[in-house]
């Protein structure tokens, strides 16, 4: 899937394997980094700054309750991306105010199968978060092709998804390339992802 994503032009791939031991996660991330070499795709590691740096990943994605970005920015390699999950305006503003953040991931914007029972935040809150911070915001949660336009109109720099991209990848390289092209069309004027 990572190879297909890179070939299709996906900008960021987050390795989000919370149950893997550090060594297994390191090996997986190294393989992903090697796969995307020579492409514009960058690999982020969920929550594990240590593994991200050791494996040569391009960045880390911090959970909303994770270590403050300002603590890892001074020791991060040059060009290293730091993202954070946020769920509201105050949390987004605080994350940016603390320093060290390159991008935010806001969600869940819409109902999603991966987080059943979670009340979706909605497009109005997404728009408010985007207006409250000077960094790119990606929308996540219940993202579908039909929602690309409304998310782009709210000012998002792009989208993040698990099921949408994984399902397309399983359908074959052509399907994933079509999906990425559709996303690029929706967000072509929002190019703000570092």
Tab-separated table of C-alpha atoms in Angstrom:
chain	number	residue	atom	x	y	z
A	1	UNK	CA	0.000	0.000	0.000
A	2	UNK	CA	2.847	2.417	0.750
A	3	UNK	CA	4.403	1.729	-2.646
A	4	UNK	CA	1.030	2.310	-4.334
A	5	UNK	CA	0.458	5.491	-2.328
A	6	UNK	CA	3.841	6.899	-3.339
A	7	UNK	CA	3.262	6.022	-6.994
A	8	UNK	CA	-0.158	7.693	-6.836
A	9	UNK	CA	1.281	10.927	-5.418
A	10	UNK	CA	0.102	10.750	-1.802
A	11	UNK	CA	1.989	13.443	0.147
A	12	UNK	CA	2.105	11.873	3.609
A	13	UNK	CA	1.797	8.323	4.905
A	14	UNK	CA	1.423	7.899	8.654
A	15	UNK	CA	2.653	4.633	10.125
A	16	UNK	CA	0.186	4.074	12.933
A	17	UNK	CA	0.949	0.688	14.474
A	18	UNK	CA	0.413	1.224	18.194
A	19	UNK	CA	0.752	-2.449	19.114
A	20	UNK	CA	4.160	-3.081	17.569
A	21	UNK	CA	7.245	-3.352	19.744
A	22	UNK	CA	9.879	-0.672	19.072
A	23	UNK	CA	12.150	-2.969	17.003
A	24	UNK	CA	9.329	-4.201	14.772
A	25	UNK	CA	8.050	-0.651	14.326
A	26	UNK	CA	11.548	0.540	13.457
A	27	UNK	CA	11.896	-2.172	10.787
A	28	UNK	CA	8.494	-1.348	9.307
A	29	UNK	CA	9.243	2.388	9.188
A	30	UNK	CA	12.677	1.776	7.609
A	31	UNK	CA	11.012	-0.309	4.887
A	32	UNK	CA	8.437	2.437	4.286
A	33	UNK	CA	11.137	5.136	4.100
A	34	UNK	CA	13.100	3.037	1.598
A	35	UNK	CA	9.978	2.450	-0.499
A	36	UNK	CA	9.237	6.177	-0.877
A	37	UNK	CA	12.805	7.233	-1.701
A	38	UNK	CA	12.850	9.293	-4.872
A	39	UNK	CA	9.167	10.246	-4.564
A	40	UNK	CA	7.466	13.240	-2.969
A	41	UNK	CA	5.792	10.990	-0.374
A	42	UNK	CA	6.952	11.440	3.189
A	43	UNK	CA	6.606	8.998	6.075
A	44	UNK	CA	5.350	10.123	9.487
A	45	UNK	CA	5.361	7.888	12.552
A	46	UNK	CA	2.479	8.036	14.980
A	47	UNK	CA	3.577	9.170	18.462
A	48	UNK	CA	7.082	7.633	18.389
A	49	UNK	CA	9.597	10.423	17.810
A	50	UNK	CA	12.439	8.101	18.783
A	51	UNK	CA	11.505	5.502	16.175
A	52	UNK	CA	10.837	8.177	13.546
A	53	UNK	CA	14.323	9.657	13.928
A	54	UNK	CA	16.106	6.313	14.214
A	55	UNK	CA	14.383	4.953	11.106
A	56	UNK	CA	14.966	8.102	9.043
A	57	UNK	CA	11.282	9.015	8.779
A	58	UNK	CA	10.308	12.472	7.604
A	59	UNK	CA	8.311	13.347	10.694
A	60	UNK	CA	6.138	12.391	13.619
A	61	UNK	CA	2.437	12.752	14.269
A	62	UNK	CA	1.633	13.459	17.909
A	63	UNK	CA	-1.668	12.528	19.505
A	64	UNK	CA	-3.584	15.331	21.192
A	65	UNK	CA	-2.361	14.146	24.600
A	66	UNK	CA	1.230	13.547	23.470
A	67	UNK	CA	4.506	15.229	24.300
A	68	UNK	CA	4.585	18.960	23.490
A	69	UNK	CA	6.081	19.636	20.066
A	70	UNK	CA	8.272	22.394	21.513
A	71	UNK	CA	10.167	19.726	23.478
A	72	UNK	CA	11.126	17.697	20.421
A	73	UNK	CA	11.573	20.472	17.838
A	74	UNK	CA	15.078	21.460	19.094
A	75	UNK	CA	16.374	17.897	18.720
A	76	UNK	CA	14.544	17.029	15.504
A	77	UNK	CA	16.516	16.745	12.262
A	78	UNK	CA	16.327	19.608	9.767
A	79	UNK	CA	13.144	19.491	7.707
A	80	UNK	CA	11.453	17.102	10.149
A	81	UNK	CA	7.643	17.498	10.162
A	82	UNK	CA	5.692	17.595	13.400
A	83	UNK	CA	1.938	17.219	13.307
A	84	UNK	CA	-0.632	16.984	16.079
A	85	UNK	CA	-4.193	15.753	16.355
A	86	UNK	CA	-6.705	18.289	17.629
A	87	UNK	CA	-10.434	18.227	18.234
A	88	UNK	CA	-11.421	21.852	18.784
A	89	UNK	CA	-10.469	25.513	18.476
A	90	UNK	CA	-8.889	25.906	21.916
A	91	UNK	CA	-6.847	22.739	21.537
A	92	UNK	CA	-5.656	23.801	18.070
A	93	UNK	CA	-4.680	27.281	19.251
A	94	UNK	CA	-2.842	25.856	22.269
A	95	UNK	CA	-0.935	23.355	20.110
A	96	UNK	CA	0.263	26.088	17.764
A	97	UNK	CA	0.967	28.532	20.606
A	98	UNK	CA	3.243	26.021	22.351
A	99	UNK	CA	5.443	26.036	19.238
A	100	UNK	CA	7.096	23.486	17.003
A	101	UNK	CA	3.988	22.418	15.041
A	102	UNK	CA	4.009	22.209	11.230
A	103	UNK	CA	0.472	20.929	10.682
A	104	UNK	CA	-2.665	19.873	12.510
A	105	UNK	CA	-4.990	16.945	11.931
A	106	UNK	CA	-8.549	17.843	12.907
A	107	UNK	CA	-11.312	15.323	13.402
A	108	UNK	CA	-13.380	13.409	13.424
A	109	UNK	CA	-15.223	15.695	11.056
A	110	UNK	CA	-17.879	13.221	9.957
A	111	UNK	CA	-19.250	9.889	11.192
A	112	UNK	CA	-16.595	7.217	10.749
A	113	UNK	CA	-16.531	3.444	11.044
A	114	UNK	CA	-13.107	3.531	12.691
A	115	UNK	CA	-14.484	5.451	15.684
A	116	UNK	CA	-18.078	4.336	16.180
A	117	UNK	CA	-20.052	6.240	18.778
A	118	UNK	CA	-17.914	9.374	18.480
A	119	UNK	CA	-19.981	12.472	17.787
A	120	UNK	CA	-18.583	14.068	14.609
A	121	UNK	CA	-17.345	17.631	14.968
A	122	UNK	CA	-18.850	18.854	11.716
A	123	UNK	CA	-17.789	21.252	9.014
A	124	UNK	CA	-18.471	24.431	11.038
A	125	UNK	CA	-15.983	23.430	13.728
A	126	UNK	CA	-13.444	22.446	11.075
A	127	UNK	CA	-13.793	25.917	9.559
A	128	UNK	CA	-13.413	27.556	12.997
A	129	UNK	CA	-10.245	25.556	13.722
A	130	UNK	CA	-8.753	26.494	10.347
A	131	UNK	CA	-9.519	30.171	10.972
A	132	UNK	CA	-7.907	30.036	14.414
A	133	UNK	CA	-4.419	28.851	13.427
A	134	UNK	CA	-1.698	29.884	10.963
A	135	UNK	CA	-0.623	26.310	10.087
A	136	UNK	CA	-2.121	23.876	7.572
A	137	UNK	CA	-5.031	21.795	8.875
A	138	UNK	CA	-5.912	18.403	7.439
A	139	UNK	CA	-9.416	17.008	7.987
A	140	UNK	CA	-9.875	13.397	9.081
A	141	UNK	CA	-12.792	11.178	9.999
A	142	UNK	CA	-15.491	9.995	7.643
A	143	UNK	CA	-13.774	11.478	4.608
A	144	UNK	CA	-15.341	10.435	1.312
A	145	UNK	CA	-14.872	11.599	-2.260
A	146	UNK	CA	-18.229	13.370	-1.988
A	147	UNK	CA	-16.906	15.404	0.969
A	148	UNK	CA	-13.687	16.625	-0.702
A	149	UNK	CA	-15.367	19.810	-1.960
A	150	UNK	CA	-16.972	20.833	1.335
A	151	UNK	CA	-13.746	20.163	3.256
A	152	UNK	CA	-11.714	22.188	0.724
A	153	UNK	CA	-14.279	25.014	0.849
A	154	UNK	CA	-13.867	25.137	4.638
A	155	UNK	CA	-10.197	25.961	4.047
A	156	UNK	CA	-8.537	22.635	4.844
A	157	UNK	CA	-5.104	22.079	3.309
A	158	UNK	CA	-6.072	18.488	2.585
A	159	UNK	CA	-7.546	15.320	3.970
A	160	UNK	CA	-6.331	12.281	5.836
A	161	UNK	CA	-8.071	8.941	5.761
A	162	UNK	CA	-7.555	5.309	6.544
A	163	UNK	CA	-10.408	3.410	4.945
A	164	UNK	CA	-10.735	5.627	1.888
A	165	UNK	CA	-7.130	5.158	0.773
A	166	UNK	CA	-6.709	1.566	1.984
A	167	UNK	CA	-9.868	0.451	0.168
A	168	UNK	CA	-8.779	2.204	-3.021
A	169	UNK	CA	-5.318	0.641	-2.753
A	170	UNK	CA	-6.802	-2.814	-2.401
A	171	UNK	CA	-8.802	-2.188	-5.587
A	172	UNK	CA	-5.577	-1.597	-7.454
A	173	UNK	CA	-3.079	1.063	-8.404
A	174	UNK	CA	-5.377	2.706	-10.956
A	175	UNK	CA	-8.167	3.218	-8.421
A	176	UNK	CA	-5.777	4.804	-5.909
A	177	UNK	CA	-4.315	7.103	-8.579
A	178	UNK	CA	-7.814	8.250	-9.558
A	179	UNK	CA	-8.673	8.942	-5.906
A	180	UNK	CA	-5.476	10.948	-5.336
A	181	UNK	CA	-6.097	12.905	-8.546
A	182	UNK	CA	-9.626	13.748	-7.363
A	183	UNK	CA	-8.256	14.937	-4.018
A	184	UNK	CA	-5.598	17.020	-5.772
A	185	UNK	CA	-8.268	18.709	-7.877
A	186	UNK	CA	-10.302	19.584	-4.795
A	187	UNK	CA	-7.331	20.946	-2.859
A	188	UNK	CA	-5.107	22.326	-5.642
A	189	UNK	CA	-5.508	25.904	-4.409
A	190	UNK	CA	-4.996	24.884	-0.771
A	191	UNK	CA	-1.422	23.719	-1.113
A	192	UNK	CA	-0.256	24.409	2.402
A	193	UNK	CA	1.118	21.094	3.577
A	194	UNK	CA	4.827	21.598	4.246
